[in-house]
Amino acid sequence: MKTLILGAGYAGLAAATKMKPTPGLEALLVEQNAYHTFETRLHEAAAHNTPVTLPLTPLLRGTGVHLEQAQVENVDVDAKEVTLKDGRVLTYDTLVVGLGSVTNFYRIPGLAENAAELKQLSDADEIFNFVNRAYSSDYTGNRDIVVGGAGLTGVELVTELAQRAEVLSRERGLPPFQIYLVEAGPKILPVLDDALRQKAENTLREYGIHILIGHRLMSATPDSVTVQTQDGEQKVIPAGKIIWTGGIQARDIVKGERLEKGPGGRIAVDEFLRAKNYPDVFVIGDMGLALNQDGKPVPTTAQHAGQQGRLTGKNLIRLAKGEELQPYEPTTLGEFVSLGGLMAVGWMKLPWNQKLAITGGLAHVMKRASEWRWRASID
């Protein structure tokens, strides 16, 4: 059974590292980078240049999975072909698609052209370099930063940037730059309950971050954004750097006449995470539209991508052995939001569907523990 695993994000890498040499199973992981990126820690790399990658080759030892460093151009599930950027065409018996998502700019004029993203290591490098440049003695441009989107990524990014600004201000005798967090919705961090959200909001305000909820980003230029309040008032915010974290959509790279797609371009899958009408194609992570026990879409988070990948890796072995596949049963173990340094807020799941709210240093430890669990699961 010739198997291709596309992408070494949380889902694809989890699938690859859960495999082991199996008679009749030939597996190849196709990934454009030689490393895996901890996307949930890119905000740390953007502010502090924190290392957030792991080399892939050591992680694949003992799995029987080979690595092909290449970029996927497109996937034709009707022809069972994967075309690479260099023109090569790979064929398969079984396919695992874990190519992740891209930023959704929602067709906001000028946003895609002028805003940085935070999806990969090069994005973090771009932001880190701007911050350092803005604090150099010869910098004369606008130093303020506008971050669009107050979900997990946006909130974690602005707190780390605020911390970095405090350090650089002390070191170089310059005032900290202003940070604006722009959110079209009525609240930040919709994944949290009101008490935790308020705690997070208070922390952001203590950092001096300007929180603009109910402000829709209407357009962007190289040095400003225009926002509109709910009553229709528009105002322009000058900025030296614009960063958009306000949405994602599935990578539009898989083609098939019988594919079913849902919101955000995600591909509908069955209970085994196989694309509907294509039982030889598993779609996991941000690209797959898996449903939970209540029939609602599973969130596009790292913990769910990891769960899907681990199950798929095991199911590939079952498939090669002619055994029955195991269905996907998603579970959310908790959600923690880093607020810079040793501060975090969040909740963890308890028995009988109860939640335990945690704040401060203990929440920071719990967030780190989830990352340690992930690291242990792929070693």
Coordinates of C-alpha atoms in Angstrom, one line a residue:
M1 CA 0.0 0.0 0.0
K2 CA 1.8 3.1 -1.3
T3 CA 0.9 6.0 1.1
L4 CA 1.6 9.7 0.8
I5 CA 1.3 12.0 3.8
L6 CA 1.2 15.6 2.6
G7 CA 2.4 18.2 5.2
A8 CA 4.3 18.0 8.4
G9 CA 2.2 20.3 10.5
Y10 CA 0.5 19.1 13.7
A11 CA -1.8 16.7 11.9
G12 CA 0.6 15.3 9.2
L13 CA 3.5 14.9 11.6
A14 CA 1.3 13.2 14.2
A15 CA 0.2 10.7 11.6
A16 CA 3.8 10.0 10.4
T17 CA 5.2 9.6 13.9
K18 CA 2.5 7.2 15.0
M19 CA 3.4 4.8 12.2
K20 CA 5.9 1.9 12.3
P21 CA 7.4 -0.4 9.7
T22 CA 4.5 -2.7 8.5
P23 CA 4.7 -5.4 5.8
G24 CA 3.0 -4.1 2.6
L25 CA 3.0 -0.4 3.8
E26 CA 5.2 2.1 2.0
A27 CA 4.9 5.6 3.4
L28 CA 6.4 8.9 2.2
L29 CA 6.0 12.3 4.0
V30 CA 6.1 15.2 1.6
E31 CA 7.0 18.5 3.3
Q32 CA 8.6 21.7 1.9
N33 CA 10.6 22.4 5.0
A34 CA 13.1 20.2 6.7
Y35 CA 11.5 21.0 10.1
H36 CA 8.2 21.1 11.9
T37 CA 7.1 24.4 13.2
F38 CA 5.3 24.9 16.5
E39 CA 2.7 27.2 15.1
T40 CA 1.1 27.8 18.5
R41 CA 4.4 29.4 19.6
L42 CA 5.0 31.7 16.6
H43 CA 4.0 34.7 18.6
E44 CA 7.0 34.1 20.8
A45 CA 9.3 33.9 17.8
A46 CA 7.8 37.1 16.4
A47 CA 8.5 39.0 19.6
H48 CA 11.6 37.4 21.1
N49 CA 13.1 35.2 18.3
T50 CA 12.3 32.1 20.3
P51 CA 13.3 28.8 18.6
V52 CA 10.0 27.2 17.5
T53 CA 11.1 24.4 15.1
L54 CA 12.2 20.8 15.2
P55 CA 14.1 18.9 12.5
L56 CA 12.0 16.2 10.9
T57 CA 14.6 13.5 10.1
P58 CA 15.2 12.4 13.8
L59 CA 11.4 12.4 14.4
L60 CA 10.8 9.9 11.6
R61 CA 13.4 7.3 12.8
G62 CA 11.8 4.0 13.5
T63 CA 8.5 4.9 11.8
G64 CA 9.3 3.4 8.3
V65 CA 8.2 6.8 6.9
H66 CA 10.6 8.4 4.4
L67 CA 10.9 12.2 3.9
E68 CA 10.6 14.0 0.6
Q69 CA 11.4 17.7 1.0
A70 CA 9.3 19.3 -1.8
Q71 CA 6.4 21.6 -2.2
V72 CA 3.0 20.3 -3.3
E73 CA 1.5 22.2 -6.2
N74 CA -1.9 20.4 -6.5
V75 CA -3.7 17.2 -5.7
D76 CA -6.0 15.4 -8.1
V77 CA -7.9 12.7 -6.1
D78 CA -9.8 11.5 -9.2
A79 CA -6.5 10.7 -11.0
K80 CA -4.8 9.8 -7.7
E81 CA -1.9 12.1 -8.5
V82 CA 0.1 14.7 -6.5
T83 CA 1.9 17.2 -8.5
L84 CA 5.0 18.9 -6.9
K85 CA 6.2 22.4 -7.5
D86 CA 9.3 21.0 -9.4
G87 CA 7.0 19.2 -11.9
R88 CA 7.3 15.7 -10.6
V89 CA 4.1 13.7 -10.2
L90 CA 3.6 11.2 -7.3
T91 CA 1.0 8.5 -7.3
Y92 CA -0.6 6.7 -4.3
D93 CA -2.9 4.0 -3.1
T94 CA -3.7 5.9 0.1
L95 CA -3.4 9.6 0.6
V96 CA -3.3 11.7 3.8
V97 CA -3.8 15.4 3.3
G98 CA -2.6 17.6 6.1
L99 CA -1.5 20.8 4.2
G100 CA -3.1 23.2 6.7
S101 CA -4.7 26.5 6.1
V102 CA -3.9 29.9 4.6
T103 CA -4.8 33.4 5.9
N104 CA -8.3 34.6 5.0
F105 CA -8.2 38.3 4.2
Y106 CA -11.9 38.4 3.5
R107 CA -11.3 40.6 0.4
I108 CA -10.6 43.6 2.5
P109 CA -9.1 46.2 0.1
G110 CA -5.3 46.4 0.5
L111 CA -5.1 44.0 3.4
A112 CA -3.4 41.1 1.6
E113 CA -0.9 43.4 0.0
N114 CA 0.0 45.4 3.1
A115 CA -0.4 43.2 6.1
A116 CA 2.0 40.6 7.6
E117 CA 0.7 37.2 8.6
L118 CA 1.7 34.8 11.4
K119 CA 1.4 31.4 9.7
Q120 CA 5.0 30.3 9.3
L121 CA 8.5 31.0 10.5
S122 CA 9.3 33.6 7.9
D123 CA 6.3 35.7 9.1
A124 CA 7.6 35.7 12.7
D125 CA 11.0 36.7 11.4
E126 CA 9.5 39.6 9.5
I127 CA 7.7 40.9 12.6
F128 CA 10.8 40.4 14.8
N129 CA 12.9 42.3 12.4
F130 CA 10.5 45.2 12.2
V131 CA 10.4 45.5 16.0
N132 CA 14.2 45.6 16.2
R133 CA 14.4 48.1 13.3
A134 CA 11.8 50.4 14.9
Y135 CA 14.0 50.6 18.0
S136 CA 17.1 51.5 16.1
S137 CA 18.5 55.0 16.5
D138 CA 18.2 55.9 12.9
Y139 CA 14.6 54.7 12.4
T140 CA 12.3 57.6 11.4
G141 CA 9.1 56.0 10.4
N142 CA 5.9 55.2 12.3
R143 CA 6.6 52.6 15.0
D144 CA 3.1 51.7 16.0
I145 CA 1.6 48.2 15.3
V146 CA -2.0 47.3 14.4
V147 CA -3.0 43.7 14.9
G148 CA -6.3 42.7 13.3
G149 CA -8.2 39.8 14.9
A150 CA -8.6 39.2 18.7
G151 CA -8.7 35.4 18.8
L152 CA -6.0 33.3 20.3
T153 CA -3.2 34.3 17.9
G154 CA -3.9 38.0 18.0
V155 CA -4.1 38.2 21.7
E156 CA -1.0 36.1 22.3
L157 CA 0.9 38.2 19.8
V158 CA 0.0 41.6 21.2
T159 CA 1.0 40.6 24.7
E160 CA 4.4 39.3 23.7
L161 CA 5.0 42.4 21.5
A162 CA 4.1 44.7 24.5
Q163 CA 6.6 42.8 26.7
R164 CA 9.3 43.1 24.0
A165 CA 8.5 46.9 23.7
E166 CA 9.0 47.4 27.4
V167 CA 12.4 45.7 27.4
L168 CA 13.6 47.6 24.3
S169 CA 12.3 50.9 25.7
R170 CA 14.3 50.4 28.9
E171 CA 17.4 49.3 27.0
R172 CA 17.4 52.1 24.3
G173 CA 15.7 55.0 26.1
L174 CA 12.8 55.2 23.6
P175 CA 9.1 55.3 24.4
P176 CA 7.2 52.0 23.7
F177 CA 5.3 51.8 20.4
Q178 CA 1.6 51.8 20.5
I179 CA -0.2 48.5 19.9
Y180 CA -3.8 48.4 18.6
L181 CA -5.9 45.2 18.7
V182 CA -8.8 45.5 16.2
E183 CA -11.7 43.2 16.5
A184 CA -15.0 43.4 14.5
G185 CA -16.9 41.2 16.9
P186 CA -18.2 42.3 20.3
K187 CA -15.5 40.7 22.4
I188 CA -12.0 39.3 22.4
L189 CA -11.2 35.6 22.8
P190 CA -14.6 34.1 22.1
V191 CA -13.3 30.6 23.1
L192 CA -13.2 31.7 26.8
D193 CA -16.0 32.4 29.2
D194 CA -16.7 35.9 30.5
A195 CA -14.6 35.7 33.7
L196 CA -11.5 34.5 31.9
R197 CA -12.0 36.9 29.1
Q198 CA -12.3 39.8 31.5
K199 CA -9.1 38.7 33.2
A200 CA -7.3 38.6 29.8
E201 CA -8.7 42.0 28.8
N202 CA -7.5 43.6 32.0
T203 CA -4.0 42.2 31.4
L204 CA -4.0 43.6 27.9
R205 CA -5.0 47.0 29.2
E206 CA -2.3 46.9 31.9
Y207 CA 0.2 46.5 29.0
G208 CA -1.2 49.7 27.5
I209 CA -2.7 47.8 24.5
H210 CA -5.5 49.7 22.8
I211 CA -8.4 47.2 22.4
L212 CA -10.9 48.2 19.7
I213 CA -13.8 45.8 19.8
G214 CA -16.7 46.3 17.5
H215 CA -14.3 47.9 15.0
R216 CA -14.3 46.4 11.5
L217 CA -11.2 46.7 9.5
M218 CA -12.3 48.3 6.2
S219 CA -9.1 48.8 4.2
A220 CA -5.3 49.0 4.5
T221 CA -2.5 50.9 3.0
P222 CA 1.3 50.5 3.5
D223 CA 1.1 52.8 6.5
S224 CA -2.4 52.8 7.9
V225 CA -5.7 51.0 8.3
T226 CA -9.2 52.3 8.2
V227 CA -11.7 50.9 10.7
Q228 CA -15.4 51.4 11.1
T229 CA -17.4 51.3 14.3
Q230 CA -20.8 49.7 14.7
D231 CA -22.5 53.1 14.3
G232 CA -20.7 53.6 10.9
E233 CA -18.1 56.1 12.1
Q234 CA -14.7 55.6 10.3
K235 CA -11.3 56.5 11.5
V236 CA -7.8 56.0 10.2
I237 CA -5.1 54.5 12.4
P238 CA -1.5 55.2 11.2
A239 CA 0.8 52.2 11.6
G240 CA 4.4 51.1 10.9
K241 CA 3.4 47.5 10.8
I242 CA 0.0 45.9 10.1
I243 CA -0.5 42.2 11.1
W244 CA -3.6 40.2 10.2
T245 CA -4.6 37.2 12.4
G246 CA -8.4 37.6 11.8
G247 CA -9.2 34.3 9.9
I248 CA -8.1 31.2 8.1
Q249 CA -9.4 29.1 5.2
A250 CA -8.4 25.7 4.0
R251 CA -5.7 25.5 1.4
D252 CA -7.5 25.2 -2.0
I253 CA -5.1 22.6 -3.4
V254 CA -7.2 19.4 -3.6
K255 CA -9.4 18.9 -6.6
G256 CA -12.0 16.2 -7.2
E257 CA -15.4 16.1 -8.9
R258 CA -17.1 14.4 -6.0
L259 CA -15.4 16.3 -3.1
E260 CA -17.8 18.0 -0.7
K261 CA -16.6 21.2 0.9
G262 CA -18.0 23.2 3.8
P263 CA -17.3 26.6 5.5
G264 CA -13.8 28.0 4.9
G265 CA -13.3 25.5 2.1
R266 CA -12.8 22.6 4.5
I267 CA -13.3 19.1 2.9
A268 CA -16.1 17.1 4.5
V269 CA -14.9 13.8 5.9
D270 CA -16.6 10.7 7.3
E271 CA -16.2 9.2 10.8
F272 CA -12.8 7.8 9.9
L273 CA -11.6 11.2 8.6
R274 CA -11.7 10.1 5.0
A275 CA -13.0 12.5 2.3
K276 CA -16.6 11.8 1.5
N277 CA -16.8 9.8 -1.7
Y278 CA -13.0 9.1 -1.6
P279 CA -12.3 6.3 0.9
D280 CA -8.6 6.2 0.0
V281 CA -8.1 9.9 1.0
F282 CA -7.8 11.0 4.6
V283 CA -8.1 14.7 5.2
I284 CA -6.9 15.9 8.6
G285 CA -6.1 19.1 10.5
D286 CA -7.3 22.5 9.2
M287 CA -8.3 21.2 5.8
G288 CA -10.7 18.6 7.1
L289 CA -14.3 19.3 8.1
A290 CA -14.7 16.7 10.9
L291 CA -17.8 16.8 13.1
N292 CA -18.0 16.3 16.8
Q293 CA -20.5 14.3 18.8
D294 CA -23.0 17.1 18.5
G295 CA -22.7 17.3 14.7
K296 CA -20.7 20.6 14.9
P297 CA -17.4 21.3 13.1
V298 CA -14.4 20.4 15.1
P299 CA -12.3 23.5 15.8
T300 CA -9.1 24.1 13.8
T301 CA -6.7 23.8 16.7
A302 CA -3.4 22.1 17.2
Q303 CA -4.8 19.7 19.8
H304 CA -7.5 18.4 17.5
A305 CA -5.1 18.2 14.5
G306 CA -2.8 16.1 16.7
Q307 CA -5.7 13.8 17.7
Q308 CA -6.7 13.4 14.1
G309 CA -3.1 12.7 13.0
R310 CA -2.5 10.1 15.7
L311 CA -5.7 8.2 14.8
T312 CA -4.9 8.3 11.1
G313 CA -1.4 7.0 11.6
K314 CA -2.8 4.0 13.5
N315 CA -5.6 3.5 10.9
L316 CA -3.1 3.4 8.1
I317 CA -1.4 0.4 9.8
R318 CA -4.8 -1.2 10.4
L319 CA -5.6 -0.7 6.7
A320 CA -2.4 -2.3 5.6
K321 CA -3.1 -5.3 7.9
G322 CA -6.7 -5.6 6.6
E323 CA -8.2 -4.6 10.0
E324 CA -11.2 -2.5 10.7
L325 CA -10.6 1.3 11.1
Q326 CA -11.3 3.1 14.3
P327 CA -13.7 6.1 14.2
Y328 CA -12.6 9.6 15.2
E329 CA -14.0 10.8 18.6
P330 CA -12.8 14.3 19.2
T331 CA -12.2 15.6 22.7
T332 CA -11.2 19.1 23.9
L333 CA -8.9 18.8 26.8
G334 CA -8.8 22.5 27.5
E335 CA -7.8 25.9 26.1
F336 CA -5.1 28.2 27.4
V337 CA -4.1 31.6 26.2
S338 CA -0.6 33.0 26.9
L339 CA -0.6 36.6 28.0
G340 CA 3.2 37.1 28.0
G341 CA 5.9 35.9 30.4
L342 CA 4.5 33.6 33.0
M343 CA 0.9 34.8 32.7
A344 CA -1.9 32.9 31.0
V345 CA -5.6 32.2 31.4
G346 CA -7.6 29.1 30.4
W347 CA -9.5 26.1 31.4
M348 CA -9.0 22.3 31.6
K349 CA -11.5 19.6 31.2
L350 CA -12.6 17.6 34.3
P351 CA -14.7 14.4 34.6
W352 CA -18.4 14.7 33.9
N353 CA -18.0 17.5 31.4
Q354 CA -16.9 20.0 34.1
K355 CA -14.4 22.8 33.4
L356 CA -11.8 24.1 35.8
A357 CA -10.8 27.8 35.2
I358 CA -7.1 28.6 35.8
T359 CA -5.2 31.9 35.7
G360 CA -1.8 33.2 36.3
G361 CA 1.4 31.1 36.6
L362 CA -0.5 27.8 37.0
A363 CA -2.3 28.4 33.7
H364 CA 1.1 29.2 32.1
V365 CA 2.4 25.8 33.4
M366 CA -0.7 24.0 32.0
K367 CA -0.2 25.6 28.6
R368 CA 3.4 24.6 28.6
A369 CA 2.4 21.1 29.7
S370 CA 0.1 20.7 26.6
E371 CA 3.1 21.6 24.5
W372 CA 5.3 19.0 26.3
R373 CA 2.6 16.4 25.7
W374 CA 2.7 17.2 22.0
R375 CA 6.5 17.0 22.0
A376 CA 6.4 13.6 23.8
S377 CA 3.8 12.3 21.3
I378 CA 6.0 12.9 18.3
D379 CA 9.3 11.8 19.8

